[in-house]
mmCIF file of C-alpha atoms and ligand atoms in Angstrom:
data_model
loop_
_atom_site.group_PDB
_atom_site.id
_atom_site.type_symbol
_atom_site.label_atom_id
_atom_site.label_comp_id
_atom_site.label_asym_id
_atom_site.label_seq_id
_atom_site.Cartn_x
_atom_site.Cartn_y
_atom_site.Cartn_z
ATOM 1 C CA MET R 1 -46.083 -1.996 1.266
ATOM 2 C CA ALA R 2 -45.086 -2.574 -2.369
ATOM 3 C CA ALA R 3 -42.030 -4.791 -2.786
ATOM 4 C CA LEU R 4 -38.879 -3.007 -3.933
ATOM 5 C CA GLU R 5 -38.332 -3.652 -7.645
ATOM 6 C CA ASP R 6 -34.942 -5.199 -8.381
ATOM 7 C CA LEU R 7 -33.261 -2.808 -10.810
ATOM 8 C CA PHE R 8 -30.467 -5.346 -11.274
ATOM 9 C CA ALA R 9 -32.417 -8.303 -12.616
ATOM 10 C CA SER R 10 -31.923 -11.934 -11.685
ATOM 11 C CA GLY R 11 -30.867 -14.390 -14.379
ATOM 12 C CA HIS R 12 -27.435 -12.827 -14.922
ATOM 13 C CA ARG R 13 -24.466 -15.172 -15.160
ATOM 14 C CA ALA R 14 -22.469 -14.555 -11.988
ATOM 15 C CA CYS R 15 -21.134 -17.587 -10.092
ATOM 16 C CA ALA R 16 -22.911 -18.718 -6.927
ATOM 17 C CA GLY R 17 -21.627 -16.766 -3.933
ATOM 18 C CA CYS R 18 -20.203 -13.889 -6.035
ATOM 19 C CA GLY R 19 -19.828 -10.883 -3.729
ATOM 20 C CA CYS R 20 -19.481 -8.548 -6.715
ATOM 21 C CA SER R 21 -22.950 -9.233 -8.151
ATOM 22 C CA LEU R 22 -24.366 -8.748 -4.642
ATOM 23 C CA PHE R 23 -22.694 -5.337 -4.763
ATOM 24 C CA LEU R 24 -24.491 -4.381 -8.003
ATOM 25 C CA LYS R 25 -27.883 -5.526 -6.748
ATOM 26 C CA THR R 26 -27.482 -3.695 -3.436
ATOM 27 C CA LEU R 27 -26.189 -0.567 -5.161
ATOM 28 C CA LEU R 28 -29.298 -0.188 -7.320
ATOM 29 C CA ASN R 29 -31.542 -0.844 -4.326
ATOM 30 C CA VAL R 30 -29.891 2.222 -2.773
ATOM 31 C CA THR R 31 -29.832 4.522 -5.817
ATOM 32 C CA GLY R 32 -33.273 3.786 -7.257
ATOM 33 C CA PRO R 33 -33.940 4.476 -10.957
ATOM 34 C CA ASN R 34 -32.623 8.055 -11.263
ATOM 35 C CA VAL R 35 -29.050 7.049 -11.990
ATOM 36 C CA ILE R 36 -26.719 6.641 -14.967
ATOM 37 C CA ILE R 37 -24.035 3.968 -14.685
ATOM 38 C CA THR R 38 -20.792 3.697 -16.630
ATOM 39 C CA GLU R 39 -18.882 0.455 -16.243
ATOM 40 C CA ALA R 40 -15.388 -0.629 -17.198
ATOM 41 C CA THR R 41 -15.064 -3.991 -18.854
ATOM 42 C CA GLY R 42 -14.536 -6.781 -16.330
ATOM 43 C CA CYS R 43 -16.398 -9.672 -14.779
ATOM 44 C CA MET R 44 -19.436 -7.643 -13.679
ATOM 45 C CA GLU R 45 -19.942 -6.291 -17.163
ATOM 46 C CA VAL R 46 -19.535 -9.670 -18.799
ATOM 47 C CA ILE R 47 -22.009 -11.480 -16.532
ATOM 48 C CA SER R 48 -24.649 -8.740 -16.768
ATOM 49 C CA THR R 49 -24.689 -7.842 -20.475
ATOM 50 C CA PRO R 50 -24.290 -10.870 -22.765
ATOM 51 C CA TYR R 51 -25.670 -9.402 -26.014
ATOM 52 C CA PRO R 52 -28.629 -9.048 -26.601
ATOM 53 C CA GLU R 53 -29.536 -9.442 -22.925
ATOM 54 C CA SER R 54 -28.982 -7.050 -20.018
ATOM 55 C CA ALA R 55 -29.603 -7.312 -16.279
ATOM 56 C CA TRP R 56 -29.610 -3.500 -15.958
ATOM 57 C CA LYS R 57 -32.975 -1.741 -15.647
ATOM 58 C CA VAL R 58 -31.323 1.706 -15.424
ATOM 59 C CA PRO R 59 -29.322 3.617 -18.079
ATOM 60 C CA TRP R 60 -25.983 1.833 -18.323
ATOM 61 C CA ILE R 61 -23.057 2.307 -20.686
ATOM 62 C CA HIS R 62 -20.072 0.101 -21.413
ATOM 63 C CA SER R 63 -16.662 1.736 -21.402
ATOM 64 C CA LEU R 64 -13.171 0.593 -22.192
ATOM 65 C CA PHE R 65 -11.154 -1.073 -19.434
ATOM 66 C CA GLU R 66 -9.462 2.203 -18.434
ATOM 67 C CA ASN R 67 -12.295 4.625 -19.134
ATOM 68 C CA ALA R 68 -15.261 4.350 -16.753
ATOM 69 C CA ALA R 69 -14.400 7.555 -14.833
ATOM 70 C CA PRO R 70 -13.884 9.860 -17.876
ATOM 71 C CA VAL R 71 -17.074 8.535 -19.522
ATOM 72 C CA ALA R 72 -18.994 9.333 -16.316
ATOM 73 C CA ALA R 73 -17.382 12.783 -16.202
ATOM 74 C CA GLY R 74 -18.452 13.420 -19.810
ATOM 75 C CA ILE R 75 -22.036 12.419 -18.995
ATOM 76 C CA GLU R 76 -22.081 14.659 -15.928
ATOM 77 C CA ALA R 77 -20.728 17.599 -17.963
ATOM 78 C CA ALA R 78 -23.296 17.001 -20.722
ATOM 79 C CA LEU R 79 -26.183 16.845 -18.234
ATOM 80 C CA LYS R 80 -25.039 20.138 -16.706
ATOM 81 C CA ALA R 81 -24.513 21.817 -20.096
ATOM 82 C CA THR R 82 -27.985 20.847 -21.279
ATOM 83 C CA GLY R 83 -29.655 21.812 -17.992
ATOM 84 C CA ARG R 84 -30.777 18.239 -17.301
ATOM 85 C CA LYS R 85 -28.633 17.409 -14.274
ATOM 86 C CA ASN R 86 -31.492 17.757 -11.754
ATOM 87 C CA ASP R 87 -31.167 14.941 -9.200
ATOM 88 C CA THR R 88 -29.711 12.408 -11.630
ATOM 89 C CA LYS R 89 -26.701 10.674 -10.106
ATOM 90 C CA VAL R 90 -23.772 9.526 -12.221
ATOM 91 C CA ILE R 91 -21.858 6.486 -10.987
ATOM 92 C CA ALA R 92 -18.785 4.862 -12.521
ATOM 93 C CA ILE R 93 -17.911 1.261 -11.676
ATOM 94 C CA GLY R 94 -14.727 -0.725 -12.203
ATOM 95 C CA GLY R 95 -12.988 -3.780 -10.804
ATOM 96 C CA ASP R 96 -9.664 -3.363 -9.016
ATOM 97 C CA GLY R 97 -7.702 -4.049 -12.220
ATOM 98 C CA ALA R 98 -9.644 -1.396 -14.118
ATOM 99 C CA THR R 99 -9.512 1.079 -11.235
ATOM 100 C CA ILE R 100 -6.290 0.657 -9.340
ATOM 101 C CA ASP R 101 -4.052 -0.271 -12.270
ATOM 102 C CA ILE R 102 -5.084 0.543 -15.792
ATOM 103 C CA GLY R 103 -7.620 3.347 -15.226
ATOM 104 C CA PHE R 104 -5.810 4.943 -12.277
ATOM 105 C CA GLY R 105 -4.426 7.951 -14.184
ATOM 106 C CA ASN R 106 -7.810 8.656 -15.778
ATOM 107 C CA LEU R 107 -9.558 8.323 -12.420
ATOM 108 C CA SER R 108 -7.060 10.722 -10.848
ATOM 109 C CA GLY R 109 -7.745 13.325 -13.554
ATOM 110 C CA VAL R 110 -11.510 13.089 -13.032
ATOM 111 C CA MET R 111 -11.128 13.470 -9.260
ATOM 112 C CA GLU R 112 -8.799 16.435 -9.749
ATOM 113 C CA ARG R 113 -11.230 18.224 -12.083
ATOM 114 C CA GLY R 114 -14.001 18.083 -9.478
ATOM 115 C CA HIS R 115 -16.692 16.241 -11.444
ATOM 116 C CA ASP R 116 -19.830 15.437 -9.473
ATOM 117 C CA ILE R 117 -19.599 11.670 -9.823
ATOM 118 C CA LEU R 118 -19.301 8.677 -7.517
ATOM 119 C CA TYR R 119 -16.668 6.141 -8.516
ATOM 120 C CA ILE R 120 -17.018 2.665 -6.989
ATOM 121 C CA CYS R 121 -14.251 0.090 -7.230
ATOM 122 C CA TYR R 122 -15.412 -3.455 -6.471
ATOM 123 C CA ASP R 123 -12.269 -4.973 -5.088
ATOM 124 C CA ASN R 124 -12.095 -8.724 -5.671
ATOM 125 C CA GLU R 125 -8.310 -8.430 -5.548
ATOM 126 C CA ALA R 126 -7.310 -9.698 -9.022
ATOM 127 C CA TYR R 127 -8.213 -9.579 -12.715
ATOM 128 C CA MET R 128 -10.880 -12.267 -12.442
ATOM 129 C CA ASN R 129 -12.587 -12.017 -15.818
ATOM 130 C CA THR R 130 -9.452 -12.911 -17.762
ATOM 131 C CA GLY R 131 -8.306 -15.752 -15.501
ATOM 132 C CA ILE R 132 -7.196 -14.540 -12.035
ATOM 133 C CA GLN R 133 -4.134 -12.450 -12.877
ATOM 134 C CA ARG R 134 -2.559 -10.373 -10.107
ATOM 135 C CA SER R 135 -3.523 -6.691 -9.827
ATOM 136 C CA GLY R 136 -2.095 -3.852 -7.729
ATOM 137 C CA SER R 137 -4.807 -4.693 -5.202
ATOM 138 C CA THR R 138 -3.869 -8.368 -4.784
ATOM 139 C CA PRO R 139 -2.806 -9.052 -1.196
ATOM 140 C CA TYR R 140 0.676 -10.186 -0.190
ATOM 141 C CA ASP R 141 1.300 -13.940 -0.689
ATOM 142 C CA ALA R 142 -1.956 -14.606 -2.600
ATOM 143 C CA SER R 143 -1.471 -17.198 -5.325
ATOM 144 C CA THR R 144 -2.743 -16.016 -8.730
ATOM 145 C CA THR R 145 -2.063 -17.303 -12.244
ATOM 146 C CA THR R 146 0.655 -14.646 -12.729
ATOM 147 C CA THR R 147 2.059 -15.018 -9.194
ATOM 148 C CA PRO R 148 1.668 -18.759 -8.647
ATOM 149 C CA ALA R 149 2.798 -20.166 -5.323
ATOM 150 C CA GLY R 150 5.282 -22.994 -5.780
ATOM 151 C CA LYS R 151 8.810 -24.139 -4.953
ATOM 152 C CA VAL R 152 10.334 -20.715 -5.634
ATOM 153 C CA SER R 153 7.613 -18.359 -4.440
ATOM 154 C CA PHE R 154 4.966 -17.831 -1.788
ATOM 155 C CA GLY R 155 2.746 -16.067 -4.331
ATOM 156 C CA ASN R 156 2.286 -12.318 -4.829
ATOM 157 C CA GLN R 157 5.325 -10.599 -3.339
ATOM 158 C CA SER R 158 4.122 -7.003 -3.364
ATOM 159 C CA GLN R 159 1.718 -5.428 -0.889
ATOM 160 C CA LYS R 160 -1.818 -4.364 -1.701
ATOM 161 C CA LYS R 161 -1.781 -0.804 -3.095
ATOM 162 C CA ASN R 162 -3.391 1.694 -0.733
ATOM 163 C CA ALA R 163 -5.710 3.217 -3.356
ATOM 164 C CA PRO R 164 -8.137 4.874 -0.883
ATOM 165 C CA ALA R 165 -5.251 6.859 0.662
ATOM 166 C CA ILE R 166 -4.147 7.996 -2.802
ATOM 167 C CA MET R 167 -7.725 9.033 -3.617
ATOM 168 C CA ALA R 168 -7.963 10.886 -0.294
ATOM 169 C CA ALA R 169 -4.727 12.701 -1.139
ATOM 170 C CA HIS R 170 -6.665 14.398 -3.970
ATOM 171 C CA GLY R 171 -8.505 16.322 -1.233
ATOM 172 C CA ILE R 172 -11.876 15.177 -2.590
ATOM 173 C CA PRO R 173 -14.902 15.461 -0.301
ATOM 174 C CA TYR R 174 -15.488 11.766 0.353
ATOM 175 C CA VAL R 175 -13.549 8.469 0.263
ATOM 176 C CA ALA R 176 -14.659 5.265 1.988
ATOM 177 C CA THR R 177 -13.887 1.584 2.204
ATOM 178 C CA THR R 178 -16.667 -0.893 2.817
ATOM 179 C CA SER R 179 -17.422 -4.598 2.412
ATOM 180 C CA MET R 180 -20.232 -6.716 1.024
ATOM 181 C CA GLY R 181 -19.903 -8.653 4.284
ATOM 182 C CA TYR R 182 -21.720 -5.642 5.761
ATOM 183 C CA PRO R 183 -24.385 -4.576 3.222
ATOM 184 C CA ALA R 184 -25.847 -2.002 5.650
ATOM 185 C CA ASP R 185 -22.436 -0.302 5.960
ATOM 186 C CA PHE R 186 -22.159 -0.307 2.165
ATOM 187 C CA ALA R 187 -25.668 1.179 1.726
ATOM 188 C CA LYS R 188 -25.045 3.865 4.354
ATOM 189 C CA LYS R 189 -21.796 4.968 2.683
ATOM 190 C CA VAL R 190 -23.302 5.031 -0.820
ATOM 191 C CA ARG R 191 -26.225 7.163 0.466
ATOM 192 C CA LYS R 192 -23.807 9.529 2.166
ATOM 193 C CA ALA R 193 -21.584 9.793 -0.926
ATOM 194 C CA LEU R 194 -24.567 10.558 -3.144
ATOM 195 C CA SER R 195 -25.664 13.360 -0.811
ATOM 196 C CA ILE R 196 -22.329 15.156 -1.295
ATOM 197 C CA GLU R 197 -21.562 17.400 -4.292
ATOM 198 C CA GLY R 198 -18.252 16.701 -6.077
ATOM 199 C CA PRO R 199 -16.051 13.663 -6.724
ATOM 200 C CA LYS R 200 -16.410 10.665 -4.395
ATOM 201 C CA TYR R 201 -14.581 7.310 -4.238
ATOM 202 C CA ILE R 202 -15.790 4.108 -2.552
ATOM 203 C CA GLN R 203 -13.863 0.830 -2.516
ATOM 204 C CA VAL R 204 -15.929 -2.234 -1.654
ATOM 205 C CA HIS R 205 -14.361 -5.579 -0.737
ATOM 206 C CA ALA R 206 -16.190 -8.361 -2.582
ATOM 207 C CA THR R 207 -15.495 -12.059 -3.012
ATOM 208 C CA CYS R 208 -14.737 -13.985 -6.196
ATOM 209 C CA THR R 209 -15.442 -17.639 -5.441
ATOM 210 C CA PRO R 210 -13.121 -19.255 -8.023
ATOM 211 C CA GLY R 211 -10.486 -16.515 -7.724
ATOM 212 C CA TRP R 212 -10.209 -16.874 -3.946
ATOM 213 C CA GLY R 213 -10.889 -20.603 -3.975
ATOM 214 C CA ILE R 214 -13.716 -20.472 -1.451
ATOM 215 C CA ASP R 215 -16.904 -22.322 -0.671
ATOM 216 C CA SER R 216 -19.685 -20.143 -2.115
ATOM 217 C CA ALA R 217 -21.729 -20.583 1.069
ATOM 218 C CA LEU R 218 -18.916 -18.898 3.051
ATOM 219 C CA SER R 219 -18.716 -15.732 0.966
ATOM 220 C CA ILE R 220 -20.168 -13.362 3.564
ATOM 221 C CA GLU R 221 -18.395 -15.047 6.489
ATOM 222 C CA ILE R 222 -15.011 -14.665 4.755
ATOM 223 C CA LEU R 223 -15.633 -10.990 3.946
ATOM 224 C CA ARG R 224 -16.480 -10.398 7.591
ATOM 225 C CA LEU R 225 -13.309 -12.183 8.680
ATOM 226 C CA ALA R 226 -11.310 -9.763 6.505
ATOM 227 C CA VAL R 227 -12.743 -6.910 8.577
ATOM 228 C CA GLU R 228 -12.568 -8.737 11.933
ATOM 229 C CA THR R 229 -8.853 -9.509 11.406
ATOM 230 C CA ALA R 230 -8.037 -5.950 10.178
ATOM 231 C CA MET R 231 -6.976 -7.327 6.800
ATOM 232 C CA TYR R 232 -9.592 -4.992 5.257
ATOM 233 C CA PRO R 233 -10.128 -1.973 7.516
ATOM 234 C CA LEU R 234 -13.351 0.002 7.027
ATOM 235 C CA TYR R 235 -13.105 3.779 7.279
ATOM 236 C CA GLU R 236 -14.194 7.116 5.827
ATOM 237 C CA TYR R 237 -12.153 10.132 4.776
ATOM 238 C CA GLU R 238 -13.801 13.539 4.390
ATOM 239 C CA ASN R 239 -11.765 16.276 2.682
ATOM 240 C CA GLY R 240 -8.570 14.291 3.202
ATOM 241 C CA GLU R 241 -9.069 13.521 6.928
ATOM 242 C CA VAL R 242 -10.107 10.179 8.443
ATOM 243 C CA THR R 243 -13.495 10.850 10.070
ATOM 244 C CA SER R 244 -14.721 7.388 11.070
ATOM 245 C CA VAL R 245 -13.509 3.803 11.413
ATOM 246 C CA LYS R 246 -15.293 0.523 12.092
ATOM 247 C CA LYS R 247 -13.835 -0.576 15.415
ATOM 248 C CA ILE R 248 -13.023 -4.228 16.134
ATOM 249 C CA LYS R 249 -13.828 -5.883 19.458
ATOM 250 C CA GLY R 250 -11.567 -8.876 20.041
ATOM 251 C CA ARG R 251 -9.607 -8.813 16.785
ATOM 252 C CA LYS R 252 -9.170 -12.306 15.260
ATOM 253 C CA PRO R 253 -5.817 -13.699 14.056
ATOM 254 C CA VAL R 254 -5.288 -13.516 10.273
ATOM 255 C CA ARG R 255 -4.978 -17.319 10.123
ATOM 256 C CA GLU R 256 -8.755 -17.561 10.528
ATOM 257 C CA TYR R 257 -9.211 -15.504 7.347
ATOM 258 C CA LEU R 258 -6.406 -17.128 5.318
ATOM 259 C CA GLU R 259 -7.169 -20.775 6.076
ATOM 260 C CA LYS R 260 -10.587 -20.647 4.368
ATOM 261 C CA GLN R 261 -9.148 -19.660 0.976
ATOM 262 C CA LYS R 262 -7.286 -21.766 -1.568
ATOM 263 C CA ARG R 263 -5.289 -18.729 -2.754
ATOM 264 C CA PHE R 264 -3.481 -18.836 0.624
ATOM 265 C CA SER R 265 -3.528 -22.626 1.211
ATOM 266 C CA HIS R 266 0.189 -23.012 0.309
ATOM 267 C CA LEU R 267 1.076 -21.008 3.442
ATOM 268 C CA PHE R 268 -0.233 -23.876 5.565
ATOM 269 C CA LYS R 269 1.778 -26.526 3.684
ATOM 270 C CA MET R 270 5.112 -24.996 2.681
ATOM 271 C CA PRO R 271 8.214 -24.938 4.891
ATOM 272 C CA ASN R 272 8.460 -21.434 6.431
ATOM 273 C CA GLY R 273 4.770 -20.837 5.680
ATOM 274 C CA ASP R 274 4.365 -19.873 9.341
ATOM 275 C CA LYS R 275 6.850 -17.034 8.913
ATOM 276 C CA GLU R 276 4.856 -15.717 5.966
ATOM 277 C CA ILE R 277 1.627 -15.873 7.979
ATOM 278 C CA GLU R 278 3.429 -13.862 10.665
ATOM 279 C CA LYS R 279 4.311 -11.213 8.036
ATOM 280 C CA ILE R 280 0.638 -11.012 7.041
ATOM 281 C CA GLN R 281 -0.297 -10.702 10.713
ATOM 282 C CA GLN R 282 2.072 -7.726 10.891
ATOM 283 C CA ILE R 283 0.265 -6.091 7.939
ATOM 284 C CA ALA R 284 -3.051 -6.478 9.808
ATOM 285 C CA ASP R 285 -1.477 -5.206 13.055
ATOM 286 C CA LEU R 286 -0.249 -2.114 11.233
ATOM 287 C CA ASN R 287 -3.733 -1.477 9.806
ATOM 288 C CA ALA R 288 -5.197 -1.772 13.301
ATOM 289 C CA LYS R 289 -2.596 0.615 14.713
ATOM 290 C CA HIS R 290 -2.847 3.135 11.869
ATOM 291 C CA PHE R 291 -6.649 3.447 12.076
ATOM 292 C CA GLY R 292 -6.976 2.772 15.839
ATOM 293 C CA LEU R 293 -9.280 -0.187 15.147
ATOM 294 C CA ASP R 294 -8.958 -2.189 18.373
ATOM 295 C CA VAL R 295 -11.565 -1.589 21.044
ATOM 296 C CA VAL R 296 -9.604 -1.243 24.263
ATOM 297 C CA GLU R 297 -11.506 -2.811 27.141
ATOM 298 C CA LYS R 298 -11.640 -0.500 30.128
ATOM 299 C CA ALA R 299 -9.990 -2.017 33.215
ATOM 300 C CA LYS R 300 -12.622 -2.879 35.846
ATOM 301 C CA PRO R 301 -12.262 -0.802 39.022
ATOM 302 C CA LYS R 302 -10.640 -2.869 41.805
ATOM 303 C CA GLU R 303 -13.028 -3.974 44.522
ATOM 304 C CA ALA R 304 -12.361 -2.233 47.817
ATOM 305 C CA LYS R 305 -10.818 -4.598 50.356
ATOM 306 C CA ALA R 306 -12.966 -5.324 53.401
ATOM 307 C CA GLU R 307 -11.345 -3.791 56.520
HETATM 308 C C1 LIG B 1 -6.716 -2.132 -22.555
HETATM 309 C C2 LIG B 1 -7.257 -3.494 -22.201
HETATM 310 N N1 LIG B 1 -6.418 -4.404 -21.680
HETATM 311 C C3 LIG B 1 -6.869 -5.628 -21.345
HETATM 312 C C4 LIG B 1 -8.184 -5.947 -21.556
HETATM 313 C C5 LIG B 1 -8.675 -7.334 -21.223
HETATM 314 N N2 LIG B 1 -9.457 -7.373 -20.020
HETATM 315 C C6 LIG B 1 -10.808 -7.279 -20.020
HETATM 316 S S1 LIG B 1 -11.490 -7.447 -18.516
HETATM 317 C C7 LIG B 1 -9.979 -7.676 -17.811
HETATM 318 C C8 LIG B 1 -9.840 -7.980 -16.349
HETATM 319 C C9 LIG B 1 -10.670 -7.101 -15.469
HETATM 320 O O1 LIG B 1 -10.196 -7.140 -14.159
HETATM 321 P P1 LIG B 1 -10.835 -6.263 -13.036
HETATM 322 O O2 LIG B 1 -10.923 -4.853 -13.455
HETATM 323 O O3 LIG B 1 -10.103 -6.522 -11.787
HETATM 324 O O4 LIG B 1 -12.343 -6.803 -12.932
HETATM 325 P P2 LIG B 1 -12.833 -8.301 -12.619
HETATM 326 O O5 LIG B 1 -12.738 -9.079 -13.887
HETATM 327 O O6 LIG B 1 -12.011 -8.848 -11.532
HETATM 328 O O7 LIG B 1 -14.259 -8.138 -12.212
HETATM 329 C C10 LIG B 1 -8.949 -7.597 -18.767
HETATM 330 C C11 LIG B 1 -7.510 -7.763 -18.491
HETATM 331 C C12 LIG B 1 -9.036 -4.975 -22.128
HETATM 332 N N3 LIG B 1 -10.331 -5.190 -22.332
HETATM 333 N N4 LIG B 1 -8.538 -3.750 -22.437
HETATM 334 S S1 LIG B 2 -15.582 -15.219 -11.663
HETATM 335 FE FE1 LIG B 2 -15.610 -14.219 -9.653
HETATM 336 S S2 LIG B 2 -16.169 -12.057 -9.969
HETATM 337 FE FE2 LIG B 2 -16.721 -13.252 -11.827
HETATM 338 S S3 LIG B 2 -18.864 -13.840 -11.532
HETATM 339 FE FE3 LIG B 2 -17.634 -15.541 -10.786
HETATM 340 S S4 LIG B 2 -17.385 -15.111 -8.581
HETATM 341 FE FE4 LIG B 2 -18.070 -13.192 -9.540
#
């Protein structure tokens, strides 16, 4: 069997252990060549297109920070108007800063107008390209350069914005969360999204090694811990209703996820850090309750007593 050609070429400039570049490579393995990509400025654009080089072997267009969704919508409309839509898929990509903060209004408009595009937000939970500033998707208590942990603060004091729920509230046909800790789950959801006509939104959890302060060799393990602790629940919405969740057998305490990352290391050193970890545990517990994530072991039938 012929080897699959990598449509996202090696030699780009991502850091070792970057979950976001793994996302791009896996995405193109799923889509194949018949795809047009629009991408908001951010780390994944910068590492893949240092002029005059490009890692992209498919049609790819740069857009402004806030504009990836409208540019994709324009391409989709033009393909339809010129009778060239055929099976060509149009995918817009943005980081969480581009998607969940600055491009959120534009994205909402595109979803509302029913364009046949797939929008994928790679969620590394901060503005990494410009130096690890907090975004609306940064988790509670994470230390970033704009929410530094120190004597007066435990780090980011607002909760992660629930962007998938807001996308689902548009009543679009498909919304999903996934994680690069589970590439097969990611591939399955992208395939499903691309088989559906209309606007689709996928949010994929992906590591940033310097931004999270992690050992690059632990990238996948840490992403899996986010799912296994219910810090990053995986689910699908179809037409506004939750239709599937990734269940968790023997949910792990959030400590196991937090302790491997420098962005949370202050919680293990500061007075009252334990109380903050308990608050984060409550966030995970709520996720588990809301989506029914915990696998409940069935009680074993009691053995009949010998007469
Ligand atoms: C309107 C506008 N504001 C700010 C910037 C500067 N800028 C470029 S990339 C970026 C951060 C991108 O963050 P995110 O979307 O989370 O992607 P990441 O870098 O984490 O991959 C910023 C602030 C810009 N290009 N345009
Ligand atoms: S800074 Fe973070 S997001 Fe950017 S290439 Fe490095 S690991 Fe990936």
